[in-house]
mmCIF file of C-alpha atoms in Angstrom:
data_model
loop_
_atom_site.group_PDB
_atom_site.id
_atom_site.type_symbol
_atom_site.label_atom_id
_atom_site.label_comp_id
_atom_site.label_asym_id
_atom_site.label_seq_id
_atom_site.Cartn_x
_atom_site.Cartn_y
_atom_site.Cartn_z
ATOM 1 C CA UNK A 16 11.999 15.017 18.325
ATOM 2 C CA UNK A 17 12.764 17.060 15.212
ATOM 3 C CA UNK A 18 16.276 16.635 13.826
ATOM 4 C CA UNK A 19 17.878 19.098 11.377
ATOM 5 C CA UNK A 20 21.530 18.047 11.665
ATOM 6 C CA UNK A 21 21.685 16.570 8.162
ATOM 7 C CA UNK A 22 20.777 19.880 6.516
ATOM 8 C CA UNK A 23 23.664 21.706 8.209
ATOM 9 C CA UNK A 24 26.059 18.848 7.443
ATOM 10 C CA UNK A 25 25.023 18.785 3.798
ATOM 11 C CA UNK A 26 25.808 22.442 3.167
ATOM 12 C CA UNK A 27 29.181 22.154 4.923
ATOM 13 C CA UNK A 28 29.963 19.188 2.650
ATOM 14 C CA UNK A 29 28.560 21.050 -0.379
ATOM 15 C CA UNK A 30 30.896 24.020 0.175
ATOM 16 C CA UNK A 31 33.871 21.708 0.674
ATOM 17 C CA UNK A 32 33.066 19.815 -2.540
ATOM 18 C CA UNK A 33 33.311 23.118 -4.427
ATOM 19 C CA UNK A 34 36.955 23.578 -3.352
ATOM 20 C CA UNK A 35 38.178 20.884 -5.771
ATOM 21 C CA UNK A 36 37.357 19.655 -9.270
ATOM 22 C CA UNK A 37 38.769 16.179 -8.612
ATOM 23 C CA UNK A 38 35.713 13.901 -8.587
ATOM 24 C CA UNK A 39 37.335 11.279 -6.334
ATOM 25 C CA UNK A 40 38.210 13.953 -3.773
ATOM 26 C CA UNK A 41 34.680 15.346 -4.051
ATOM 27 C CA UNK A 42 33.230 11.892 -3.425
ATOM 28 C CA UNK A 43 35.459 11.436 -0.399
ATOM 29 C CA UNK A 44 34.437 14.841 1.006
ATOM 30 C CA UNK A 45 30.718 14.071 0.633
ATOM 31 C CA UNK A 46 31.162 10.662 2.198
ATOM 32 C CA UNK A 47 33.174 11.993 5.133
ATOM 33 C CA UNK A 48 31.292 15.225 5.865
ATOM 34 C CA UNK A 49 27.729 14.197 5.030
ATOM 35 C CA UNK A 50 27.091 10.469 4.729
ATOM 36 C CA UNK A 51 29.392 9.268 7.530
ATOM 37 C CA UNK A 52 28.024 11.962 9.859
ATOM 38 C CA UNK A 53 24.444 11.162 8.881
ATOM 39 C CA UNK A 54 21.651 10.796 11.401
ATOM 40 C CA UNK A 55 19.660 7.547 11.645
ATOM 41 C CA UNK A 56 17.123 9.426 9.494
ATOM 42 C CA UNK A 57 19.596 9.990 6.671
ATOM 43 C CA UNK A 58 20.654 6.334 6.817
ATOM 44 C CA UNK A 59 16.983 5.305 6.634
ATOM 45 C CA UNK A 60 16.338 7.696 3.715
ATOM 46 C CA UNK A 61 19.304 6.220 1.851
ATOM 47 C CA UNK A 62 17.886 2.756 2.357
ATOM 48 C CA UNK A 63 14.317 3.733 1.437
ATOM 49 C CA UNK A 64 15.202 5.655 -1.732
ATOM 50 C CA UNK A 65 18.446 3.999 -2.823
ATOM 51 C CA UNK A 66 20.504 7.152 -2.274
ATOM 52 C CA UNK A 67 24.282 6.858 -2.664
ATOM 53 C CA UNK A 68 27.187 9.276 -2.281
ATOM 54 C CA UNK A 69 27.596 9.075 -6.069
ATOM 55 C CA UNK A 70 23.954 10.104 -6.571
ATOM 56 C CA UNK A 71 24.427 13.223 -4.429
ATOM 57 C CA UNK A 72 27.627 14.179 -6.211
ATOM 58 C CA UNK A 73 25.979 13.736 -9.599
ATOM 59 C CA UNK A 74 23.136 16.065 -8.549
ATOM 60 C CA UNK A 75 25.539 18.662 -7.131
ATOM 61 C CA UNK A 76 27.710 18.701 -10.252
ATOM 62 C CA UNK A 77 24.823 18.634 -12.741
ATOM 63 C CA UNK A 78 22.470 21.268 -11.297
ATOM 64 C CA UNK A 79 24.421 24.171 -9.715
ATOM 65 C CA UNK A 80 21.622 26.697 -10.356
ATOM 66 C CA UNK A 81 19.115 24.443 -8.629
ATOM 67 C CA UNK A 82 21.210 24.089 -5.493
ATOM 68 C CA UNK A 83 22.022 27.798 -5.348
ATOM 69 C CA UNK A 84 18.326 28.689 -5.486
ATOM 70 C CA UNK A 85 17.045 26.001 -3.091
ATOM 71 C CA UNK A 86 19.747 26.505 -0.429
ATOM 72 C CA UNK A 87 18.251 29.491 1.440
ATOM 73 C CA UNK A 88 14.840 27.817 1.407
ATOM 74 C CA UNK A 89 16.145 24.641 3.083
ATOM 75 C CA UNK A 90 17.600 26.734 5.905
ATOM 76 C CA UNK A 91 14.177 28.209 6.728
ATOM 77 C CA UNK A 92 12.884 24.782 7.657
ATOM 78 C CA UNK A 93 14.175 25.076 11.225
ATOM 79 C CA UNK A 94 11.344 27.509 11.937
ATOM 80 C CA UNK A 95 8.871 24.659 11.419
ATOM 81 C CA UNK A 96 9.622 23.260 14.882
ATOM 82 C CA UNK A 97 7.204 25.585 16.687
ATOM 83 C CA UNK A 98 4.510 25.011 14.044
ATOM 84 C CA UNK A 99 4.596 21.231 14.414
ATOM 85 C CA UNK A 100 4.203 20.954 18.190
ATOM 86 C CA UNK A 101 0.492 21.898 18.451
ATOM 87 C CA UNK A 102 -0.402 19.552 15.584
ATOM 88 C CA UNK A 103 1.471 16.657 17.153
ATOM 89 C CA UNK A 104 -0.541 17.349 20.328
ATOM 90 C CA UNK A 105 -3.765 17.365 18.276
ATOM 91 C CA UNK A 106 -2.755 14.107 16.588
ATOM 92 C CA UNK A 107 -2.502 12.520 20.058
ATOM 93 C CA UNK A 108 -6.033 13.723 20.859
ATOM 94 C CA UNK A 109 -7.382 12.481 17.528
ATOM 95 C CA UNK A 110 -5.673 9.114 17.967
ATOM 96 C CA UNK A 111 -4.795 8.450 21.642
ATOM 97 C CA UNK A 112 -2.694 5.370 20.730
ATOM 98 C CA UNK A 113 -0.321 7.650 18.761
ATOM 99 C CA UNK A 114 3.262 6.403 19.047
ATOM 100 C CA UNK A 115 5.644 9.368 18.753
ATOM 101 C CA UNK A 116 8.590 9.109 16.395
ATOM 102 C CA UNK A 117 11.396 11.342 15.196
ATOM 103 C CA UNK A 118 11.109 13.711 12.248
ATOM 104 C CA UNK A 119 14.325 13.967 10.247
ATOM 105 C CA UNK A 120 14.810 16.881 7.865
ATOM 106 C CA UNK A 121 17.529 15.820 5.434
ATOM 107 C CA UNK A 122 18.823 16.703 1.983
ATOM 108 C CA UNK A 123 18.160 13.894 -0.474
ATOM 109 C CA UNK A 124 19.127 13.438 -4.110
ATOM 110 C CA UNK A 125 15.858 14.732 -5.553
ATOM 111 C CA UNK A 126 13.794 11.549 -5.491
ATOM 112 C CA UNK A 127 11.360 12.153 -2.632
ATOM 113 C CA UNK A 128 9.939 15.016 -0.613
ATOM 114 C CA UNK A 129 8.940 12.669 2.172
ATOM 115 C CA UNK A 130 8.622 9.044 3.228
ATOM 116 C CA UNK A 131 8.801 6.930 6.372
ATOM 117 C CA UNK A 132 10.689 3.994 7.802
ATOM 118 C CA UNK A 133 9.390 2.357 10.976
ATOM 119 C CA UNK A 134 8.884 5.231 13.482
ATOM 120 C CA UNK A 135 10.920 7.752 11.477
ATOM 121 C CA UNK A 136 9.430 10.525 9.328
ATOM 122 C CA UNK A 137 11.961 11.380 6.604
ATOM 123 C CA UNK A 138 11.712 14.697 4.765
ATOM 124 C CA UNK A 139 13.808 15.628 1.727
ATOM 125 C CA UNK A 140 14.185 19.384 2.200
ATOM 126 C CA UNK A 141 15.666 19.876 -1.292
ATOM 127 C CA UNK A 142 12.161 19.140 -2.643
ATOM 128 C CA UNK A 143 9.824 19.873 0.280
ATOM 129 C CA UNK A 144 10.948 23.530 0.504
ATOM 130 C CA UNK A 145 10.686 24.278 -3.227
ATOM 131 C CA UNK A 146 8.535 26.915 -4.884
ATOM 132 C CA UNK A 147 8.266 28.475 -8.389
ATOM 133 C CA UNK A 148 11.353 30.653 -7.728
ATOM 134 C CA UNK A 149 13.667 27.609 -7.691
ATOM 135 C CA UNK A 150 15.775 27.405 -10.865
ATOM 136 C CA UNK A 151 14.957 24.067 -12.510
ATOM 137 C CA UNK A 152 16.336 25.003 -15.947
ATOM 138 C CA UNK A 153 19.251 22.532 -15.859
ATOM 139 C CA UNK A 154 17.114 19.493 -15.073
ATOM 140 C CA UNK A 155 15.832 16.924 -17.634
ATOM 141 C CA UNK A 156 12.575 17.931 -19.349
ATOM 142 C CA UNK A 157 10.394 15.329 -17.607
ATOM 143 C CA UNK A 158 11.800 16.310 -14.189
ATOM 144 C CA UNK A 159 11.188 19.978 -15.003
ATOM 145 C CA UNK A 160 7.549 19.203 -15.859
ATOM 146 C CA UNK A 161 7.065 17.321 -12.605
ATOM 147 C CA UNK A 162 8.777 19.979 -10.446
ATOM 148 C CA UNK A 163 6.992 22.846 -12.181
ATOM 149 C CA UNK A 164 3.683 21.312 -11.110
ATOM 150 C CA UNK A 165 4.904 20.276 -7.653
ATOM 151 C CA UNK A 166 6.628 23.565 -6.812
ATOM 152 C CA UNK A 167 3.567 25.412 -8.126
ATOM 153 C CA UNK A 168 1.715 24.024 -5.092
ATOM 154 C CA UNK A 169 4.247 25.746 -2.750
ATOM 155 C CA UNK A 170 4.902 22.494 -0.828
ATOM 156 C CA UNK A 171 6.708 24.287 2.015
ATOM 157 C CA UNK A 172 3.421 25.941 2.964
ATOM 158 C CA UNK A 173 2.101 22.421 3.555
ATOM 159 C CA UNK A 174 5.172 21.010 5.300
ATOM 160 C CA UNK A 175 3.166 20.530 8.517
ATOM 161 C CA UNK A 176 0.502 18.664 6.525
ATOM 162 C CA UNK A 177 3.212 16.559 4.855
ATOM 163 C CA UNK A 178 4.627 15.654 8.266
ATOM 164 C CA UNK A 179 1.211 14.670 9.600
ATOM 165 C CA UNK A 180 0.599 12.513 6.493
ATOM 166 C CA UNK A 181 3.929 10.772 7.029
ATOM 167 C CA UNK A 182 3.269 10.438 10.771
ATOM 168 C CA UNK A 183 0.111 8.469 9.938
ATOM 169 C CA UNK A 184 2.272 6.057 7.940
ATOM 170 C CA UNK A 185 4.524 5.498 10.968
ATOM 171 C CA UNK A 186 1.437 4.294 12.880
ATOM 172 C CA UNK A 187 0.202 1.955 10.126
ATOM 173 C CA UNK A 188 1.240 -1.651 9.632
ATOM 174 C CA UNK A 189 1.832 -3.531 6.409
ATOM 175 C CA UNK A 190 1.882 -2.396 2.823
ATOM 176 C CA UNK A 191 -0.592 -3.003 0.049
ATOM 177 C CA UNK A 192 -0.374 -5.879 -2.413
ATOM 178 C CA UNK A 193 -3.199 -4.491 -4.539
ATOM 179 C CA UNK A 194 -4.250 -1.092 -5.821
ATOM 180 C CA UNK A 195 -7.184 -1.068 -3.380
ATOM 181 C CA UNK A 196 -5.024 -1.735 -0.333
ATOM 182 C CA UNK A 197 -2.375 0.809 -1.249
ATOM 183 C CA UNK A 198 -4.901 3.546 -2.044
ATOM 184 C CA UNK A 199 -6.634 3.091 1.321
ATOM 185 C CA UNK A 200 -3.243 3.159 3.049
ATOM 186 C CA UNK A 201 -2.406 6.493 1.357
ATOM 187 C CA UNK A 202 -5.961 7.807 1.614
ATOM 188 C CA UNK A 203 -5.992 7.160 5.361
ATOM 189 C CA UNK A 204 -2.822 9.241 5.702
ATOM 190 C CA UNK A 205 -4.371 12.132 3.746
ATOM 191 C CA UNK A 206 -7.678 11.918 5.613
ATOM 192 C CA UNK A 207 -6.264 11.696 9.145
ATOM 193 C CA UNK A 208 -3.826 14.513 8.301
ATOM 194 C CA UNK A 209 -6.870 16.586 7.300
ATOM 195 C CA UNK A 210 -8.578 15.830 10.629
ATOM 196 C CA UNK A 211 -5.447 17.010 12.443
ATOM 197 C CA UNK A 212 -4.644 20.112 10.362
ATOM 198 C CA UNK A 213 -7.929 21.063 8.729
ATOM 199 C CA UNK A 214 -6.172 21.025 5.346
ATOM 200 C CA UNK A 215 -5.843 18.755 2.323
ATOM 201 C CA UNK A 216 -2.807 18.697 0.004
ATOM 202 C CA UNK A 217 -2.771 21.501 -2.569
ATOM 203 C CA UNK A 218 -2.288 18.880 -5.264
ATOM 204 C CA UNK A 219 -4.066 18.420 -8.588
ATOM 205 C CA UNK A 220 -5.398 15.005 -7.543
ATOM 206 C CA UNK A 221 -7.518 16.598 -4.800
ATOM 207 C CA UNK A 222 -9.080 19.227 -7.068
ATOM 208 C CA UNK A 223 -9.600 16.903 -10.025
ATOM 209 C CA UNK A 224 -10.778 14.062 -7.803
ATOM 210 C CA UNK A 225 -13.573 16.085 -6.218
ATOM 211 C CA UNK A 226 -14.748 17.335 -9.615
ATOM 212 C CA UNK A 227 -14.631 13.939 -11.366
ATOM 213 C CA UNK A 228 -15.312 11.453 -8.585
ATOM 214 C CA UNK A 229 -18.180 9.663 -10.364
ATOM 215 C CA UNK A 230 -16.132 8.716 -13.444
ATOM 216 C CA UNK A 231 -13.013 8.013 -11.369
ATOM 217 C CA UNK A 232 -15.039 5.739 -9.117
ATOM 218 C CA UNK A 233 -16.107 3.528 -12.035
ATOM 219 C CA UNK A 234 -12.604 3.244 -13.467
ATOM 220 C CA UNK A 235 -11.092 2.636 -10.033
ATOM 221 C CA UNK A 236 -13.604 -0.109 -9.277
ATOM 222 C CA UNK A 237 -12.590 -1.864 -12.482
ATOM 223 C CA UNK A 238 -8.887 -1.845 -11.532
ATOM 224 C CA UNK A 239 -8.871 -1.898 -7.732
ATOM 225 C CA UNK A 240 -7.990 -5.585 -7.337
ATOM 226 C CA UNK A 241 -5.004 -5.448 -9.689
ATOM 227 C CA UNK A 242 -1.526 -5.890 -8.247
ATOM 228 C CA UNK A 243 -0.182 -3.002 -10.322
ATOM 229 C CA UNK A 244 -1.057 0.601 -9.553
ATOM 230 C CA UNK A 245 0.919 2.669 -12.050
ATOM 231 C CA UNK A 246 -2.285 4.277 -13.371
ATOM 232 C CA UNK A 247 -3.175 5.596 -9.926
ATOM 233 C CA UNK A 248 -0.198 5.975 -7.582
ATOM 234 C CA UNK A 249 3.381 7.261 -7.621
ATOM 235 C CA UNK A 250 3.032 8.188 -11.280
ATOM 236 C CA UNK A 251 3.237 11.230 -13.509
ATOM 237 C CA UNK A 252 0.371 12.795 -15.409
ATOM 238 C CA UNK A 253 0.808 10.427 -18.385
ATOM 239 C CA UNK A 254 -2.312 8.380 -17.661
ATOM 240 C CA UNK A 255 -5.785 8.498 -19.195
ATOM 241 C CA UNK A 256 -6.887 11.257 -16.807
ATOM 242 C CA UNK A 257 -3.815 13.457 -17.269
ATOM 243 C CA UNK A 258 -3.457 13.915 -13.485
ATOM 244 C CA UNK A 259 -0.888 12.204 -11.249
ATOM 245 C CA UNK A 260 -1.589 10.187 -8.095
ATOM 246 C CA UNK A 261 -5.383 9.981 -8.305
ATOM 247 C CA UNK A 262 -5.257 6.874 -6.114
ATOM 248 C CA UNK A 263 -4.540 9.172 -3.167
ATOM 249 C CA UNK A 264 -7.873 10.862 -3.798
ATOM 250 C CA UNK A 265 -9.774 7.591 -4.172
ATOM 251 C CA UNK A 266 -8.403 6.300 -0.867
ATOM 252 C CA UNK A 267 -9.191 9.630 0.787
ATOM 253 C CA UNK A 268 -12.750 9.601 -0.603
ATOM 254 C CA UNK A 269 -13.396 6.056 0.679
ATOM 255 C CA UNK A 270 -12.103 6.941 4.176
ATOM 256 C CA UNK A 271 -14.042 10.210 4.327
ATOM 257 C CA UNK A 272 -17.271 8.548 3.174
ATOM 258 C CA UNK A 273 -16.928 5.926 5.919
ATOM 259 C CA UNK A 274 -16.111 8.538 8.579
ATOM 260 C CA UNK A 275 -19.074 10.726 7.653
ATOM 261 C CA UNK A 276 -21.530 7.813 7.970
ATOM 262 C CA UNK A 277 -20.168 6.702 11.355
ATOM 263 C CA UNK A 278 -21.616 7.635 14.728
ATOM 264 C CA UNK A 279 -18.407 6.920 16.640
ATOM 265 C CA UNK A 280 -15.852 9.049 14.776
ATOM 266 C CA UNK A 281 -12.888 8.321 17.039
ATOM 267 C CA UNK A 282 -13.442 4.564 16.604
ATOM 268 C CA UNK A 283 -13.251 5.055 12.816
ATOM 269 C CA UNK A 284 -9.916 6.892 13.088
ATOM 270 C CA UNK A 285 -8.553 4.047 15.200
ATOM 271 C CA UNK A 286 -9.879 1.452 12.747
ATOM 272 C CA UNK A 287 -8.423 3.236 9.702
ATOM 273 C CA UNK A 288 -4.963 3.572 11.209
ATOM 274 C CA UNK A 289 -4.866 0.046 12.643
ATOM 275 C CA UNK A 290 -6.052 -1.847 9.541
ATOM 276 C CA UNK A 291 -3.714 -4.668 8.512
ATOM 277 C CA UNK A 292 -2.679 -3.372 5.103
ATOM 278 C CA UNK A 293 -0.745 -6.542 4.309
ATOM 279 C CA UNK A 294 -3.985 -8.565 4.388
ATOM 280 C CA UNK A 295 -5.975 -8.104 1.172
ATOM 281 C CA UNK A 296 -9.032 -9.918 2.527
ATOM 282 C CA UNK A 297 -9.198 -7.573 5.542
ATOM 283 C CA UNK A 298 -9.138 -4.523 3.266
ATOM 284 C CA UNK A 299 -11.771 -5.991 0.921
ATOM 285 C CA UNK A 300 -14.104 -6.580 3.890
ATOM 286 C CA UNK A 301 -13.390 -3.052 5.082
ATOM 287 C CA UNK A 302 -14.317 -1.615 1.663
ATOM 288 C CA UNK A 303 -17.631 -3.495 1.702
ATOM 289 C CA UNK A 304 -18.281 -2.146 5.208
ATOM 290 C CA UNK A 305 -17.706 1.479 4.131
ATOM 291 C CA UNK A 306 -20.615 1.332 1.671
ATOM 292 C CA UNK A 307 -18.613 3.460 -0.774
ATOM 293 C CA UNK A 308 -19.822 1.268 -3.640
ATOM 294 C CA UNK A 309 -23.543 1.151 -2.832
ATOM 295 C CA UNK A 310 -24.152 -1.470 -5.489
ATOM 296 C CA UNK A 311 -21.453 -3.719 -3.997
ATOM 297 C CA UNK A 312 -18.690 -5.449 -5.959
ATOM 298 C CA UNK A 313 -17.689 -8.914 -7.108
ATOM 299 C CA UNK A 314 -13.915 -9.358 -7.159
ATOM 300 C CA UNK A 315 -13.900 -12.374 -9.492
ATOM 301 C CA UNK A 316 -16.182 -10.686 -12.041
ATOM 302 C CA UNK A 317 -14.221 -7.428 -11.938
ATOM 303 C CA UNK A 318 -10.902 -9.182 -12.568
ATOM 304 C CA UNK A 319 -12.408 -11.282 -15.371
ATOM 305 C CA UNK A 320 -13.959 -8.208 -16.987
ATOM 306 C CA UNK A 321 -10.656 -6.320 -16.820
ATOM 307 C CA UNK A 322 -8.756 -9.199 -18.438
ATOM 308 C CA UNK A 323 -11.313 -9.350 -21.256
ATOM 309 C CA UNK A 324 -10.633 -5.711 -22.165
ATOM 310 C CA UNK A 325 -6.875 -6.123 -22.571
ATOM 311 C CA UNK A 326 -5.549 -5.902 -26.142
ATOM 312 C CA UNK A 327 -3.825 -8.937 -27.642
ATOM 313 C CA UNK A 328 -1.300 -9.575 -30.409
ATOM 314 C CA UNK A 329 -3.310 -10.960 -33.338
ATOM 315 C CA UNK A 330 -0.394 -11.918 -35.593
ATOM 316 C CA UNK A 331 3.238 -11.204 -36.462
ATOM 317 C CA UNK A 332 2.885 -10.489 -40.170
ATOM 318 C CA UNK A 333 5.029 -12.868 -42.211
ATOM 319 C CA UNK A 334 6.294 -14.789 -39.180
ATOM 320 C CA UNK A 335 4.255 -17.379 -37.320
ATOM 321 C CA UNK A 336 4.951 -17.826 -33.620
ATOM 322 C CA UNK A 337 6.653 -21.204 -33.157
ATOM 323 C CA UNK A 338 7.657 -21.495 -36.846
ATOM 324 C CA UNK A 339 10.871 -23.519 -37.234
ATOM 325 C CA UNK A 340 11.360 -22.704 -40.912
ATOM 326 C CA UNK A 341 11.603 -18.882 -41.105
ATOM 327 C CA UNK A 342 13.512 -17.348 -44.019
ATOM 328 C CA UNK A 343 16.672 -15.687 -42.608
ATOM 329 C CA UNK A 344 16.510 -13.009 -45.336
ATOM 330 C CA UNK A 345 13.388 -11.450 -43.749
ATOM 331 C CA UNK A 346 14.330 -7.973 -42.511
ATOM 332 C CA UNK A 347 11.075 -6.769 -40.938
ATOM 333 C CA UNK A 348 8.405 -8.004 -38.552
ATOM 334 C CA UNK A 349 5.035 -6.322 -38.053
ATOM 335 C CA UNK A 350 3.147 -6.896 -34.806
ATOM 336 C CA UNK A 351 -0.627 -6.505 -35.184
ATOM 337 C CA UNK A 352 -2.891 -5.694 -32.232
ATOM 338 C CA UNK A 353 -6.577 -6.259 -31.520
ATOM 339 C CA UNK A 354 -7.044 -2.598 -30.507
ATOM 340 C CA UNK A 355 -5.457 0.765 -31.388
ATOM 341 C CA UNK A 356 -2.436 1.294 -29.142
ATOM 342 C CA UNK A 357 -0.797 4.346 -27.539
ATOM 343 C CA UNK A 358 1.994 5.209 -29.982
ATOM 344 C CA UNK A 359 4.667 6.429 -27.579
ATOM 345 C CA UNK A 360 4.778 3.279 -25.448
ATOM 346 C CA UNK A 361 6.290 -0.126 -26.166
ATOM 347 C CA UNK A 362 8.054 -2.912 -24.334
ATOM 348 C CA UNK A 363 9.763 -5.980 -25.743
ATOM 349 C CA UNK A 364 11.870 -8.062 -23.384
ATOM 350 C CA UNK A 365 14.661 -10.497 -24.052
ATOM 351 C CA UNK A 366 13.531 -14.101 -24.159
ATOM 352 C CA UNK A 367 15.353 -17.359 -23.498
ATOM 353 C CA UNK A 368 19.013 -17.077 -24.487
ATOM 354 C CA UNK A 369 19.137 -13.308 -23.885
ATOM 355 C CA UNK A 370 20.678 -10.944 -26.417
ATOM 356 C CA UNK A 371 22.216 -13.764 -28.465
ATOM 357 C CA UNK A 372 18.688 -14.914 -29.355
ATOM 358 C CA UNK A 373 17.071 -11.470 -29.725
ATOM 359 C CA UNK A 374 16.209 -10.673 -33.375
ATOM 360 C CA UNK A 375 15.144 -7.010 -33.208
ATOM 361 C CA UNK A 376 17.534 -4.296 -34.346
ATOM 362 C CA UNK A 377 15.254 -1.250 -33.988
ATOM 363 C CA UNK A 378 11.669 -0.009 -34.059
ATOM 364 C CA UNK A 379 10.353 1.406 -37.338
ATOM 365 C CA UNK A 380 7.299 2.899 -35.648
ATOM 366 C CA UNK A 381 3.545 2.446 -35.368
ATOM 367 C CA UNK A 382 1.062 2.519 -38.227
ATOM 368 C CA UNK A 383 -1.160 5.587 -38.417
ATOM 369 C CA UNK A 384 -4.134 3.737 -36.886
ATOM 370 C CA UNK A 385 -2.046 2.479 -33.936
ATOM 371 C CA UNK A 386 -3.048 -1.134 -34.640
ATOM 372 C CA UNK A 387 0.390 -2.341 -35.721
ATOM 373 C CA UNK A 388 4.067 -1.609 -35.176
ATOM 374 C CA UNK A 389 7.001 -2.540 -37.410
ATOM 375 C CA UNK A 390 10.477 -3.649 -36.311
ATOM 376 C CA UNK A 391 13.702 -4.114 -38.245
ATOM 377 C CA UNK A 392 15.165 -7.607 -37.820
ATOM 378 C CA UNK A 393 18.669 -8.988 -38.099
ATOM 379 C CA UNK A 394 18.514 -12.766 -38.628
ATOM 380 C CA UNK A 395 21.092 -15.514 -39.124
ATOM 381 C CA UNK A 396 20.425 -18.917 -40.740
ATOM 382 C CA UNK A 397 19.722 -21.925 -38.508
ATOM 383 C CA UNK A 398 19.236 -19.854 -35.363
ATOM 384 C CA UNK A 399 16.531 -19.829 -32.668
ATOM 385 C CA UNK A 400 15.107 -16.436 -31.658
ATOM 386 C CA UNK A 401 13.109 -15.547 -28.538
ATOM 387 C CA UNK A 402 11.440 -12.375 -27.265
ATOM 388 C CA UNK A 403 8.501 -11.348 -25.084
ATOM 389 C CA UNK A 404 6.033 -8.667 -26.214
ATOM 390 C CA UNK A 405 4.785 -7.200 -22.919
ATOM 391 C CA UNK A 406 2.095 -5.027 -21.412
ATOM 392 C CA UNK A 407 4.670 -3.159 -19.340
ATOM 393 C CA UNK A 408 4.882 -0.679 -22.192
ATOM 394 C CA UNK A 409 2.291 -1.568 -24.820
ATOM 395 C CA UNK A 410 -1.065 -0.115 -23.819
ATOM 396 C CA UNK A 411 -4.321 0.398 -25.714
ATOM 397 C CA UNK A 412 -5.677 3.880 -26.340
ATOM 398 C CA UNK A 413 -8.485 3.131 -23.877
ATOM 399 C CA UNK A 414 -5.929 2.380 -21.151
ATOM 400 C CA UNK A 415 -5.460 -1.395 -20.929
ATOM 401 C CA UNK A 416 -2.067 -3.167 -20.895
ATOM 402 C CA UNK A 417 -1.314 -5.733 -23.580
ATOM 403 C CA UNK A 418 -1.569 -9.435 -22.767
ATOM 404 C CA UNK A 419 2.059 -10.624 -22.690
ATOM 405 C CA UNK A 420 3.108 -12.849 -25.586
ATOM 406 C CA UNK A 421 6.319 -14.916 -25.619
ATOM 407 C CA UNK A 422 7.508 -15.303 -29.225
ATOM 408 C CA UNK A 423 9.844 -18.003 -30.487
ATOM 409 C CA UNK A 424 10.898 -18.981 -34.011
ATOM 410 C CA UNK A 425 13.810 -20.619 -35.812
ATOM 411 C CA UNK A 426 15.391 -19.717 -39.149
ATOM 412 C CA UNK A 427 16.170 -22.302 -41.796
#
C-alpha cells in the first residue's frame, strides 16, 4: 500500500501556520494538523530521524523560498503509484520470499530523502522530489553544497529506484557493527534494486567508484573492520576521495562480483537479502566466499596495520602530561603531532571534572607544516586540569584519525 496522506496534511498545516506570526500558535497548528494526524509512517520517520514539531516549524520559518519552490513538486508524487506496481511485482519474482510493506510518502524536516523502519518504507518528499530549480539560497552553505549535488541528480527521476532500495532494507535483518557489514547491507540494497529496475543511483559514488575501484578497494580493505565508517558512509564529500558515500559503491561491487560468479543467481539474491547483518563473523565469512579480494585478508593484521598508521601526540611543548608542578602563568600550550594534520579539523573533549578543570580558552591555529597546533590557556594556581585530545576531529593529511590522548596536569 502506498500512503500519501501526510503530504496533504502537511500543506494544510503549512497554510494554516502562515495565518499567524505567533510562534506558539504556529507550533500548536502544526502539532494539531500535521503531527497528531500523522500516519504510522510519519510517526516512524519522526522516531528514525528525531523529527519534532519544533524542527518542522524552524524549517518553515527559516526557508520560505525553499518551501514555495518544492511544494508543487511534492504534489506530483502521487503519480508514482502506477509506476511502482510493476516493479513491486518484479521484486516478488526476483525474491519470492518478499514480504510486502507500506510505502509512506511524508514531508520531513530536511534530514532524509528515505529510510525504513521494520516493514515501512519512509520517503521524505521535501528532498526526494527536488531538482536544480528548487530555491536553496536561504539554507546554510554546507546544506546548499550538499543539496546542489543531490538535486543535480534529479532524485525524483529515481524515486522508484529509491523505493526499491528501501524495500530491500525492509527485508533485511540486523544492522552493521563494522564498516564491512554496513557497506554490504547498503550495497545489497543498491544491487538488488538494480536487478529489479535495471538502474543504479545517479550518484557520484557510482560513477567515481567504477572509475577508481582498484584504489578504493585497497583503502577499503585497510579500513573495513573498523567500527567507524565516517570515511565511507552517510558522509559529505570532505574525505580523502572528495566523493560522498563511497561505501555504497564498495558494497555494491562486492555483491555484484559474487552474483556474476554464481551459477544459481536466484540463490545469491536470497543469500544477500537474508544475511544476518548483526553478526560480524557471518559477514566476514561471506566476504571470503565472494572472492572479491582474490589474495584473501587477515583481519588481525589489517587492524594492527591500520593502528600503526595513526598519528600520535609527541609532546605538549612546555607542559609535560602528568606534571604536578606547572607554572600557572603559562598562557599557551602547543600540541605536536607525529604526522602533518588536516588544518580545518580538531577535537578536544572535556576531561574529568568537566569545564571547571578545562584549561583551554581558544585555538590559536595550526603551524604552517600542520605538525603542531597552539592553544591559549587560562590557568589558576593549585588547580588540576584535564582534557582529552581525540581522533574524532584531529586527522592526518593521509587520512588517519589521531590516537586519543587524555591529558592531566596540576599547577603549583
